[in-house]
Amino acid sequence: MKDKTNLTGLNPENFQSVINGKKTDLYILRNSSGMEMCITNYGAIVLSIMVPDCHGKFENVVVGFDTLEEARRQSKDYYIGAVIGPVAGRILRGTFRVGEKDYHLQLNSVSNTLHSGDNGFHTVVWQARQPRENQLFLHYLHADGEAGFPGNIAVRMTYTLTEDNAFRIDYEAETDCDTLFCPTNHAYFNLTGIGNPTTSIENHLVMINADFYLPTDENTNHTGEIRTVADTPFDFRSCHSIGERINQNNLQLLNGHGYDHCFVLKKAALHELSFAAACISPVSGRKMDVYTTEPGLIMYTGNYLPGFTGMHNTTYPRRSAVCFETQCFPDTPNNQHFPSIVLREGELYKQTCIYQFSTQS
Ligand code: BGC
């Protein structure tokens, strides 16, 4: 039964629990134009973003769940809607060196580490405080050695549903010992609207502000090469539908089972908040522009979504949703020519990601 107290129709009681002695709950953000977001502080998971289409009809545009149990089960393997960290993406053989010490992470993707292993940020209970209707503060103290990473890392995230219809994430962190730090958000978007079944995102139009991308091998590990997008299916400098070239006989698309690649964002200055990508559903007219201070953007076209059932019996088949993960390049520890993700003791980490919604007919 849909709950009538919120547009999404989620029952807060289904998210109220205690995990490892910490309380979980459902948090609802609203802005004055009627947009709504539902979030649980378990994994800082975004469960819904209710966005108007070009006729003013509000629908959820992210993969989500009715209960905490379901969200936990599916985010464990698919990282649905969660924050990923301390380090997003794959680390070859789960090994890295900071200073004079080598660190070894849990191997959860062939013989590599994906998204910091099975005990990353997506599986912890964040301390949450909602100071106003459109904003949520999320804090987590990542203890030295947790998930294999050095340093007590104090992480602060602010989720804001802005008055101009954007979901804005501000990240801040500090550590008491040099470590690696590179979080991201793993929301799965379908701008036509999540349904039963959720329709394919292959009709979504995409633009990505990148002249280069990072090729991967058959295990989605980075080869270290930085390759031009020119004359390849990775050229999104002008608008293309996701499906137009996704099934081409291209080794990179075969390796990723579709798009699962990091794009090198064009920036006038390092750390500037700049345009990364745009995505439009030609069916609903909903448009999402992505902005970030980070140097990279992963477009992952939901190639491994298995069709499970989520919120209000909606289903999520393969390629029914797309992730735009803003972050530094993956596997920087094993590719010294990539920008560093070392967070030094005493340094303040600060990054911003904006998912800006609008319509276009
Ligand atoms: C990765 C994919 C992975 C997916 C997990 C993405 O960020 O790039 O390779 O399968 O997360 O759901």
PDB file of N, CA and C in Angstrom, residues 249-346:
ATOM      1  N   ASN A 249      30.281  -3.679 -32.620  1.00  0.00           N
ATOM      2  CA  ASN A 249      31.345  -4.633 -32.374  1.00  0.00           C
ATOM      3  C   ASN A 249      32.635  -3.870 -32.055  1.00  0.00           C
ATOM      4  N   ASN A 250      32.657  -3.301 -30.876  1.00  0.00           N
ATOM      5  CA  ASN A 250      33.765  -2.460 -30.451  1.00  0.00           C
ATOM      6  C   ASN A 250      34.331  -3.104 -29.190  1.00  0.00           C
ATOM      7  N   LEU A 251      35.628  -3.355 -29.155  1.00  0.00           N
ATOM      8  CA  LEU A 251      36.226  -4.102 -28.048  1.00  0.00           C
ATOM      9  C   LEU A 251      35.916  -3.473 -26.684  1.00  0.00           C
ATOM     10  N   GLN A 252      35.931  -2.128 -26.626  1.00  0.00           N
ATOM     11  CA  GLN A 252      35.654  -1.450 -25.358  1.00  0.00           C
ATOM     12  C   GLN A 252      34.210  -1.679 -24.900  1.00  0.00           C
ATOM     13  N   LEU A 253      33.278  -1.642 -25.840  1.00  0.00           N
ATOM     14  CA  LEU A 253      31.870  -1.883 -25.472  1.00  0.00           C
ATOM     15  C   LEU A 253      31.668  -3.350 -25.113  1.00  0.00           C
ATOM     16  N   LEU A 254      32.426  -4.229 -25.772  1.00  0.00           N
ATOM     17  CA  LEU A 254      32.327  -5.654 -25.443  1.00  0.00           C
ATOM     18  C   LEU A 254      32.910  -5.890 -24.046  1.00  0.00           C
ATOM     19  N   ASN A 255      34.042  -5.261 -23.749  1.00  0.00           N
ATOM     20  CA  ASN A 255      34.659  -5.409 -22.418  1.00  0.00           C
ATOM     21  C   ASN A 255      33.727  -4.928 -21.314  1.00  0.00           C
ATOM     22  N   GLY A 256      33.013  -3.832 -21.576  1.00  0.00           N
ATOM     23  CA  GLY A 256      32.142  -3.251 -20.543  1.00  0.00           C
ATOM     24  C   GLY A 256      30.720  -3.797 -20.591  1.00  0.00           C
ATOM     25  N   HIS A 257      30.419  -4.675 -21.547  1.00  0.00           N
ATOM     26  CA  HIS A 257      29.042  -5.148 -21.787  1.00  0.00           C
ATOM     27  C   HIS A 257      28.119  -3.945 -22.017  1.00  0.00           C
ATOM     28  N   GLY A 258      28.666  -2.914 -22.624  1.00  0.00           N
ATOM     29  CA  GLY A 258      27.949  -1.644 -22.836  1.00  0.00           C
ATOM     30  C   GLY A 258      28.885  -0.551 -22.344  1.00  0.00           C
ATOM     31  N   TYR A 259      28.324   0.615 -22.039  1.00  0.00           N
ATOM     32  CA  TYR A 259      29.172   1.674 -21.488  1.00  0.00           C
ATOM     33  C   TYR A 259      29.388   1.430 -19.993  1.00  0.00           C
ATOM     34  N   ASP A 260      30.630   1.404 -19.601  1.00  0.00           N
ATOM     35  CA  ASP A 260      31.009   1.287 -18.195  1.00  0.00           C
ATOM     36  C   ASP A 260      32.408   1.895 -18.116  1.00  0.00           C
ATOM     37  N   HIS A 261      32.495   3.170 -18.477  1.00  0.00           N
ATOM     38  CA  HIS A 261      33.792   3.805 -18.715  1.00  0.00           C
ATOM     39  C   HIS A 261      33.876   5.191 -18.078  1.00  0.00           C
ATOM     40  N   CYS A 262      35.102   5.560 -17.774  1.00  0.00           N
ATOM     41  CA  CYS A 262      35.358   6.889 -17.217  1.00  0.00           C
ATOM     42  C   CYS A 262      35.703   7.854 -18.344  1.00  0.00           C
ATOM     43  N   PHE A 263      35.036   8.987 -18.345  1.00  0.00           N
ATOM     44  CA  PHE A 263      35.319  10.050 -19.315  1.00  0.00           C
ATOM     45  C   PHE A 263      36.148  11.132 -18.617  1.00  0.00           C
ATOM     46  N   VAL A 264      37.117  11.658 -19.356  1.00  0.00           N
ATOM     47  CA  VAL A 264      38.014  12.690 -18.821  1.00  0.00           C
ATOM     48  C   VAL A 264      37.368  14.043 -19.123  1.00  0.00           C
ATOM     49  N   LEU A 265      36.893  14.692 -18.084  1.00  0.00           N
ATOM     50  CA  LEU A 265      36.096  15.911 -18.315  1.00  0.00           C
ATOM     51  C   LEU A 265      36.968  17.086 -18.718  1.00  0.00           C
ATOM     52  N   LYS A 266      36.429  17.846 -19.679  1.00  0.00           N
ATOM     53  CA  LYS A 266      37.130  19.051 -20.146  1.00  0.00           C
ATOM     54  C   LYS A 266      36.942  20.135 -19.086  1.00  0.00           C
ATOM     55  N   LYS A 267      38.032  20.716 -18.607  1.00  0.00           N
ATOM     56  CA  LYS A 267      37.939  21.744 -17.557  1.00  0.00           C
ATOM     57  C   LYS A 267      38.864  22.894 -17.891  1.00  0.00           C
ATOM     58  N   ALA A 268      38.405  24.107 -17.592  1.00  0.00           N
ATOM     59  CA  ALA A 268      39.274  25.271 -17.778  1.00  0.00           C
ATOM     60  C   ALA A 268      40.273  25.331 -16.628  1.00  0.00           C
ATOM     61  N   ALA A 269      39.852  24.885 -15.446  1.00  0.00           N
ATOM     62  CA  ALA A 269      40.742  24.889 -14.284  1.00  0.00           C
ATOM     63  C   ALA A 269      40.418  23.682 -13.425  1.00  0.00           C
ATOM     64  N   LEU A 270      41.453  23.128 -12.805  1.00  0.00           N
ATOM     65  CA  LEU A 270      41.294  21.982 -11.912  1.00  0.00           C
ATOM     66  C   LEU A 270      40.278  22.339 -10.808  1.00  0.00           C
ATOM     67  N   HIS A 271      39.439  21.419 -10.425  1.00  0.00           N
ATOM     68  CA  HIS A 271      38.469  21.593  -9.331  1.00  0.00           C
ATOM     69  C   HIS A 271      37.334  22.571  -9.624  1.00  0.00           C
ATOM     70  N   GLU A 272      37.268  23.141 -10.846  1.00  0.00           N
ATOM     71  CA  GLU A 272      36.144  24.056 -11.090  1.00  0.00           C
ATOM     72  C   GLU A 272      34.850  23.235 -11.195  1.00  0.00           C
ATOM     73  N   LEU A 273      33.770  23.833 -10.748  1.00  0.00           N
ATOM     74  CA  LEU A 273      32.466  23.187 -10.874  1.00  0.00           C
ATOM     75  C   LEU A 273      32.013  23.428 -12.316  1.00  0.00           C
ATOM     76  N   SER A 274      32.032  22.369 -13.122  1.00  0.00           N
ATOM     77  CA  SER A 274      31.754  22.592 -14.548  1.00  0.00           C
ATOM     78  C   SER A 274      30.817  21.522 -15.098  1.00  0.00           C
ATOM     79  N   PHE A 275      30.304  21.799 -16.273  1.00  0.00           N
ATOM     80  CA  PHE A 275      29.357  20.909 -16.942  1.00  0.00           C
ATOM     81  C   PHE A 275      30.043  19.589 -17.313  1.00  0.00           C
ATOM     82  N   ALA A 276      29.417  18.478 -16.930  1.00  0.00           N
ATOM     83  CA  ALA A 276      29.988  17.165 -17.235  1.00  0.00           C
ATOM     84  C   ALA A 276      29.170  16.430 -18.298  1.00  0.00           C
ATOM     85  N   ALA A 277      27.831  16.427 -18.130  1.00  0.00           N
ATOM     86  CA  ALA A 277      27.001  15.629 -19.029  1.00  0.00           C
ATOM     87  C   ALA A 277      25.558  16.114 -19.000  1.00  0.00           C
ATOM     88  N   ALA A 278      24.844  15.784 -20.071  1.00  0.00           N
ATOM     89  CA  ALA A 278      23.398  16.023 -20.092  1.00  0.00           C
ATOM     90  C   ALA A 278      22.737  14.738 -20.552  1.00  0.00           C
ATOM     91  N   CYS A 279      21.533  14.491 -20.040  1.00  0.00           N
ATOM     92  CA  CYS A 279      20.807  13.278 -20.397  1.00  0.00           C
ATOM     93  C   CYS A 279      19.330  13.661 -20.509  1.00  0.00           C
ATOM     94  N   ILE A 280      18.676  13.211 -21.584  1.00  0.00           N
ATOM     95  CA  ILE A 280      17.273  13.592 -21.825  1.00  0.00           C
ATOM     96  C   ILE A 280      16.464  12.354 -22.175  1.00  0.00           C
ATOM     97  N   SER A 281      15.276  12.248 -21.602  1.00  0.00           N
ATOM     98  CA  SER A 281      14.340  11.223 -22.067  1.00  0.00           C
ATOM     99  C   SER A 281      13.446  11.850 -23.121  1.00  0.00           C
ATOM    100  N   PRO A 282      13.483  11.346 -24.364  1.00  0.00           N
ATOM    101  CA  PRO A 282      12.619  11.918 -25.395  1.00  0.00           C
ATOM    102  C   PRO A 282      11.139  11.617 -25.137  1.00  0.00           C
ATOM    103  N   VAL A 283      10.850  10.683 -24.258  1.00  0.00           N
ATOM    104  CA  VAL A 283       9.457  10.304 -23.960  1.00  0.00           C
ATOM    105  C   VAL A 283       8.836  11.292 -22.965  1.00  0.00           C
ATOM    106  N   SER A 284       9.556  11.576 -21.873  1.00  0.00           N
ATOM    107  CA  SER A 284       8.994  12.448 -20.828  1.00  0.00           C
ATOM    108  C   SER A 284       9.411  13.899 -20.980  1.00  0.00           C
ATOM    109  N   GLY A 285      10.472  14.132 -21.749  1.00  0.00           N
ATOM    110  CA  GLY A 285      11.023  15.485 -21.866  1.00  0.00           C
ATOM    111  C   GLY A 285      11.859  15.889 -20.659  1.00  0.00           C
ATOM    112  N   ARG A 286      12.038  14.958 -19.696  1.00  0.00           N
ATOM    113  CA  ARG A 286      12.884  15.307 -18.541  1.00  0.00           C
ATOM    114  C   ARG A 286      14.343  15.344 -18.968  1.00  0.00           C
ATOM    115  N   LYS A 287      15.024  16.363 -18.451  1.00  0.00           N
ATOM    116  CA  LYS A 287      16.437  16.533 -18.768  1.00  0.00           C
ATOM    117  C   LYS A 287      17.223  16.590 -17.463  1.00  0.00           C
ATOM    118  N   MET A 288      18.399  15.994 -17.463  1.00  0.00           N
ATOM    119  CA  MET A 288      19.272  16.096 -16.286  1.00  0.00           C
ATOM    120  C   MET A 288      20.646  16.554 -16.760  1.00  0.00           C
ATOM    121  N   ASP A 289      21.124  17.653 -16.178  1.00  0.00           N
ATOM    122  CA  ASP A 289      22.485  18.127 -16.446  1.00  0.00           C
ATOM    123  C   ASP A 289      23.327  17.789 -15.231  1.00  0.00           C
ATOM    124  N   VAL A 290      24.510  17.263 -15.488  1.00  0.00           N
ATOM    125  CA  VAL A 290      25.402  16.884 -14.382  1.00  0.00           C
ATOM    126  C   VAL A 290      26.578  17.854 -14.357  1.00  0.00           C
ATOM    127  N   TYR A 291      26.861  18.377 -13.170  1.00  0.00           N
ATOM    128  CA  TYR A 291      28.004  19.275 -12.967  1.00  0.00           C
ATOM    129  C   TYR A 291      28.881  18.683 -11.868  1.00  0.00           C
ATOM    130  N   THR A 292      30.174  18.876 -11.989  1.00  0.00           N
ATOM    131  CA  THR A 292      31.051  18.349 -10.944  1.00  0.00           C
ATOM    132  C   THR A 292      32.353  19.139 -10.843  1.00  0.00           C
ATOM    133  N   THR A 293      32.956  19.054  -9.663  1.00  0.00           N
ATOM    134  CA  THR A 293      34.303  19.613  -9.453  1.00  0.00           C
ATOM    135  C   THR A 293      35.366  18.554  -9.751  1.00  0.00           C
ATOM    136  N   GLU A 294      34.922  17.310  -9.961  1.00  0.00           N
ATOM    137  CA  GLU A 294      35.847  16.186 -10.160  1.00  0.00           C
ATOM    138  C   GLU A 294      36.363  16.136 -11.600  1.00  0.00           C
ATOM    139  N   PRO A 295      37.489  15.442 -11.827  1.00  0.00           N
ATOM    140  CA  PRO A 295      38.023  15.351 -13.193  1.00  0.00           C
ATOM    141  C   PRO A 295      37.365  14.276 -14.069  1.00  0.00           C
ATOM    142  N   GLY A 296      36.609  13.345 -13.460  1.00  0.00           N
ATOM    143  CA  GLY A 296      36.072  12.229 -14.243  1.00  0.00           C
ATOM    144  C   GLY A 296      34.587  11.999 -14.051  1.00  0.00           C
ATOM    145  N   LEU A 297      34.017  11.292 -15.022  1.00  0.00           N
ATOM    146  CA  LEU A 297      32.603  10.906 -14.961  1.00  0.00           C
ATOM    147  C   LEU A 297      32.495   9.500 -15.527  1.00  0.00           C
ATOM    148  N   ILE A 298      31.944   8.588 -14.733  1.00  0.00           N
ATOM    149  CA  ILE A 298      31.697   7.239 -15.257  1.00  0.00           C
ATOM    150  C   ILE A 298      30.271   7.187 -15.750  1.00  0.00           C
ATOM    151  N   MET A 299      30.104   6.772 -17.003  1.00  0.00           N
ATOM    152  CA  MET A 299      28.746   6.474 -17.465  1.00  0.00           C
ATOM    153  C   MET A 299      28.642   4.953 -17.481  1.00  0.00           C
ATOM    154  N   TYR A 300      27.758   4.441 -16.635  1.00  0.00           N
ATOM    155  CA  TYR A 300      27.538   2.991 -16.534  1.00  0.00           C
ATOM    156  C   TYR A 300      26.072   2.735 -16.893  1.00  0.00           C
ATOM    157  N   THR A 301      25.854   1.987 -17.972  1.00  0.00           N
ATOM    158  CA  THR A 301      24.506   1.876 -18.534  1.00  0.00           C
ATOM    159  C   THR A 301      23.707   0.682 -17.984  1.00  0.00           C
ATOM    160  N   GLY A 302      23.918   0.368 -16.722  1.00  0.00           N
ATOM    161  CA  GLY A 302      23.106  -0.665 -16.051  1.00  0.00           C
ATOM    162  C   GLY A 302      23.202  -2.019 -16.737  1.00  0.00           C
ATOM    163  N   ASN A 303      24.404  -2.337 -17.250  1.00  0.00           N
ATOM    164  CA  ASN A 303      24.580  -3.561 -18.044  1.00  0.00           C
ATOM    165  C   ASN A 303      24.358  -4.831 -17.237  1.00  0.00           C
ATOM    166  N   TYR A 304      24.505  -4.726 -15.905  1.00  0.00           N
ATOM    167  CA  TYR A 304      24.373  -5.940 -15.084  1.00  0.00           C
ATOM    168  C   TYR A 304      23.082  -5.960 -14.273  1.00  0.00           C
ATOM    169  N   LEU A 305      22.183  -4.989 -14.495  1.00  0.00           N
ATOM    170  CA  LEU A 305      20.918  -5.030 -13.745  1.00  0.00           C
ATOM    171  C   LEU A 305      20.162  -6.301 -14.143  1.00  0.00           C
ATOM    172  N   PRO A 306      19.748  -7.124 -13.167  1.00  0.00           N
ATOM    173  CA  PRO A 306      19.198  -8.435 -13.498  1.00  0.00           C
ATOM    174  C   PRO A 306      17.681  -8.498 -13.591  1.00  0.00           C
ATOM    175  N   GLY A 307      16.983  -7.386 -13.391  1.00  0.00           N
ATOM    176  CA  GLY A 307      15.518  -7.434 -13.534  1.00  0.00           C
ATOM    177  C   GLY A 307      14.778  -7.601 -12.226  1.00  0.00           C
ATOM    178  N   PHE A 308      15.456  -7.388 -11.083  1.00  0.00           N
ATOM    179  CA  PHE A 308      14.763  -7.587  -9.804  1.00  0.00           C
ATOM    180  C   PHE A 308      13.665  -6.539  -9.588  1.00  0.00           C
ATOM    181  N   THR A 309      12.820  -6.821  -8.584  1.00  0.00           N
ATOM    182  CA  THR A 309      11.654  -5.991  -8.306  1.00  0.00           C
ATOM    183  C   THR A 309      11.951  -5.050  -7.149  1.00  0.00           C
ATOM    184  N   GLY A 310      11.550  -3.786  -7.305  1.00  0.00           N
ATOM    185  CA  GLY A 310      11.793  -2.809  -6.239  1.00  0.00           C
ATOM    186  C   GLY A 310      10.530  -2.072  -5.866  1.00  0.00           C
ATOM    187  N   MET A 311      10.664  -0.769  -5.664  1.00  0.00           N
ATOM    188  CA  MET A 311       9.586   0.062  -5.135  1.00  0.00           C
ATOM    189  C   MET A 311       8.267  -0.089  -5.908  1.00  0.00           C
ATOM    190  N   HIS A 312       7.169  -0.309  -5.181  1.00  0.00           N
ATOM    191  CA  HIS A 312       5.823  -0.424  -5.756  1.00  0.00           C
ATOM    192  C   HIS A 312       5.785  -1.424  -6.931  1.00  0.00           C
ATOM    193  N   ASN A 313       6.518  -2.533  -6.769  1.00  0.00           N
ATOM    194  CA  ASN A 313       6.558  -3.598  -7.784  1.00  0.00           C
ATOM    195  C   ASN A 313       7.141  -3.186  -9.129  1.00  0.00           C
ATOM    196  N   THR A 314       7.912  -2.127  -9.152  1.00  0.00           N
ATOM    197  CA  THR A 314       8.597  -1.776 -10.395  1.00  0.00           C
ATOM    198  C   THR A 314       9.750  -2.753 -10.586  1.00  0.00           C
ATOM    199  N   THR A 315      10.118  -2.990 -11.850  1.00  0.00           N
ATOM    200  CA  THR A 315      11.214  -3.924 -12.122  1.00  0.00           C
ATOM    201  C   THR A 315      12.305  -3.209 -12.914  1.00  0.00           C
ATOM    202  N   TYR A 316      13.517  -3.728 -12.775  1.00  0.00           N
ATOM    203  CA  TYR A 316      14.678  -3.050 -13.350  1.00  0.00           C
ATOM    204  C   TYR A 316      15.494  -4.001 -14.217  1.00  0.00           C
ATOM    205  N   PRO A 317      15.042  -4.196 -15.463  1.00  0.00           N
ATOM    206  CA  PRO A 317      15.809  -5.076 -16.353  1.00  0.00           C
ATOM    207  C   PRO A 317      17.148  -4.460 -16.761  1.00  0.00           C
ATOM    208  N   ARG A 318      17.966  -5.290 -17.406  1.00  0.00           N
ATOM    209  CA  ARG A 318      19.260  -4.828 -17.947  1.00  0.00           C
ATOM    210  C   ARG A 318      19.048  -3.530 -18.733  1.00  0.00           C
ATOM    211  N   ARG A 319      19.897  -2.565 -18.495  1.00  0.00           N
ATOM    212  CA  ARG A 319      19.890  -1.277 -19.195  1.00  0.00           C
ATOM    213  C   ARG A 319      18.593  -0.483 -19.016  1.00  0.00           C
ATOM    214  N   SER A 320      17.944  -0.689 -17.882  1.00  0.00           N
ATOM    215  CA  SER A 320      16.753   0.122 -17.611  1.00  0.00           C
ATOM    216  C   SER A 320      17.111   1.369 -16.818  1.00  0.00           C
ATOM    217  N   ALA A 321      18.396   1.544 -16.498  1.00  0.00           N
ATOM    218  CA  ALA A 321      18.805   2.739 -15.754  1.00  0.00           C
ATOM    219  C   ALA A 321      20.279   3.014 -16.024  1.00  0.00           C
ATOM    220  N   VAL A 322      20.645   4.278 -15.872  1.00  0.00           N
ATOM    221  CA  VAL A 322      22.019   4.687 -16.174  1.00  0.00           C
ATOM    222  C   VAL A 322      22.592   5.477 -14.998  1.00  0.00           C
ATOM    223  N   CYS A 323      23.868   5.217 -14.692  1.00  0.00           N
ATOM    224  CA  CYS A 323      24.537   5.948 -13.602  1.00  0.00           C
ATOM    225  C   CYS A 323      25.504   6.962 -14.204  1.00  0.00           C
ATOM    226  N   PHE A 324      25.552   8.123 -13.594  1.00  0.00           N
ATOM    227  CA  PHE A 324      26.562   9.121 -13.937  1.00  0.00           C
ATOM    228  C   PHE A 324      27.338   9.381 -12.656  1.00  0.00           C
ATOM    229  N   GLU A 325      28.468   8.723 -12.529  1.00  0.00           N
ATOM    230  CA  GLU A 325      29.228   8.741 -11.274  1.00  0.00           C
ATOM    231  C   GLU A 325      30.382   9.731 -11.420  1.00  0.00           C
ATOM    232  N   THR A 326      30.290  10.838 -10.697  1.00  0.00           N
ATOM    233  CA  THR A 326      31.354  11.842 -10.775  1.00  0.00           C
ATOM    234  C   THR A 326      32.430  11.492  -9.763  1.00  0.00           C
ATOM    235  N   GLN A 327      33.662  11.479 -10.199  1.00  0.00           N
ATOM    236  CA  GLN A 327      34.762  11.078  -9.311  1.00  0.00           C
ATOM    237  C   GLN A 327      36.099  11.355  -9.974  1.00  0.00           C
ATOM    238  N   CYS A 328      37.175  11.061  -9.246  1.00  0.00           N
ATOM    239  CA  CYS A 328      38.490  11.094  -9.867  1.00  0.00           C
ATOM    240  C   CYS A 328      38.610   9.818 -10.722  1.00  0.00           C
ATOM    241  N   PHE A 329      39.664   9.687 -11.517  1.00  0.00           N
ATOM    242  CA  PHE A 329      39.788   8.491 -12.354  1.00  0.00           C
ATOM    243  C   PHE A 329      39.916   7.251 -11.458  1.00  0.00           C
ATOM    244  N   PRO A 330      39.323   6.125 -11.898  1.00  0.00           N
ATOM    245  CA  PRO A 330      39.459   4.908 -11.091  1.00  0.00           C
ATOM    246  C   PRO A 330      40.893   4.359 -11.134  1.00  0.00           C
ATOM    247  N   ASP A 331      41.211   3.596 -10.111  1.00  0.00           N
ATOM    248  CA  ASP A 331      42.508   2.924  -9.976  1.00  0.00           C
ATOM    249  C   ASP A 331      43.699   3.863 -10.141  1.00  0.00           C
ATOM    250  N   THR A 332      43.608   5.037  -9.577  1.00  0.00           N
ATOM    251  CA  THR A 332      44.754   5.961  -9.625  1.00  0.00           C
ATOM    252  C   THR A 332      45.976   5.393  -8.885  1.00  0.00           C
ATOM    253  N   PRO A 333      45.803   4.578  -7.801  1.00  0.00           N
ATOM    254  CA  PRO A 333      47.018   4.095  -7.130  1.00  0.00           C
ATOM    255  C   PRO A 333      47.912   3.259  -8.042  1.00  0.00           C
ATOM    256  N   ASN A 334      47.301   2.559  -9.019  1.00  0.00           N
ATOM    257  CA  ASN A 334      48.096   1.714  -9.904  1.00  0.00           C
ATOM    258  C   ASN A 334      48.376   2.374 -11.248  1.00  0.00           C
ATOM    259  N   ASN A 335      48.025   3.643 -11.375  1.00  0.00           N
ATOM    260  CA  ASN A 335      48.281   4.404 -12.604  1.00  0.00           C
ATOM    261  C   ASN A 335      48.815   5.772 -12.180  1.00  0.00           C
ATOM    262  N   GLN A 336      50.096   5.829 -11.984  1.00  0.00           N
ATOM    263  CA  GLN A 336      50.714   7.021 -11.400  1.00  0.00           C
ATOM    264  C   GLN A 336      50.516   8.286 -12.240  1.00  0.00           C
ATOM    265  N   HIS A 337      50.192   8.118 -13.528  1.00  0.00           N
ATOM    266  CA  HIS A 337      49.984   9.294 -14.376  1.00  0.00           C
ATOM    267  C   HIS A 337      48.550   9.838 -14.261  1.00  0.00           C
ATOM    268  N   PHE A 338      47.661   9.133 -13.532  1.00  0.00           N
ATOM    269  CA  PHE A 338      46.316   9.658 -13.266  1.00  0.00           C
ATOM    270  C   PHE A 338      46.430  10.638 -12.084  1.00  0.00           C
ATOM    271  N   PRO A 339      45.459  11.569 -11.942  1.00  0.00           N
ATOM    272  CA  PRO A 339      45.526  12.483 -10.794  1.00  0.00           C
ATOM    273  C   PRO A 339      45.473  11.702  -9.477  1.00  0.00           C
ATOM    274  N   SER A 340      46.152  12.203  -8.472  1.00  0.00           N
ATOM    275  CA  SER A 340      46.248  11.486  -7.195  1.00  0.00           C
ATOM    276  C   SER A 340      44.935  11.593  -6.403  1.00  0.00           C
ATOM    277  N   ILE A 341      44.621  10.531  -5.649  1.00  0.00           N
ATOM    278  CA  ILE A 341      43.471  10.609  -4.730  1.00  0.00           C
ATOM    279  C   ILE A 341      43.939  10.481  -3.280  1.00  0.00           C
ATOM    280  N   VAL A 342      45.225  10.748  -3.060  1.00  0.00           N
ATOM    281  CA  VAL A 342      45.734  10.699  -1.686  1.00  0.00           C
ATOM    282  C   VAL A 342      45.167  11.893  -0.926  1.00  0.00           C
ATOM    283  N   LEU A 343      44.545  11.604   0.207  1.00  0.00           N
ATOM    284  CA  LEU A 343      44.088  12.678   1.096  1.00  0.00           C
ATOM    285  C   LEU A 343      45.084  12.732   2.248  1.00  0.00           C
ATOM    286  N   ARG A 344      45.740  13.873   2.379  1.00  0.00           N
ATOM    287  CA  ARG A 344      46.800  14.012   3.386  1.00  0.00           C
ATOM    288  C   ARG A 344      46.225  14.421   4.738  1.00  0.00           C
ATOM    289  N   GLU A 345      46.917  14.003   5.760  1.00  0.00           N
ATOM    290  CA  GLU A 345      46.558  14.402   7.125  1.00  0.00           C
ATOM    291  C   GLU A 345      46.479  15.930   7.185  1.00  0.00           C
ATOM    292  N   GLY A 346      45.373  16.423   7.743  1.00  0.00           N
ATOM    293  CA  GLY A 346      45.237  17.870   7.929  1.00  0.00           C
ATOM    294  C   GLY A 346      44.654  18.604   6.723  1.00  0.00           C
TER     295      GLY A 346
END
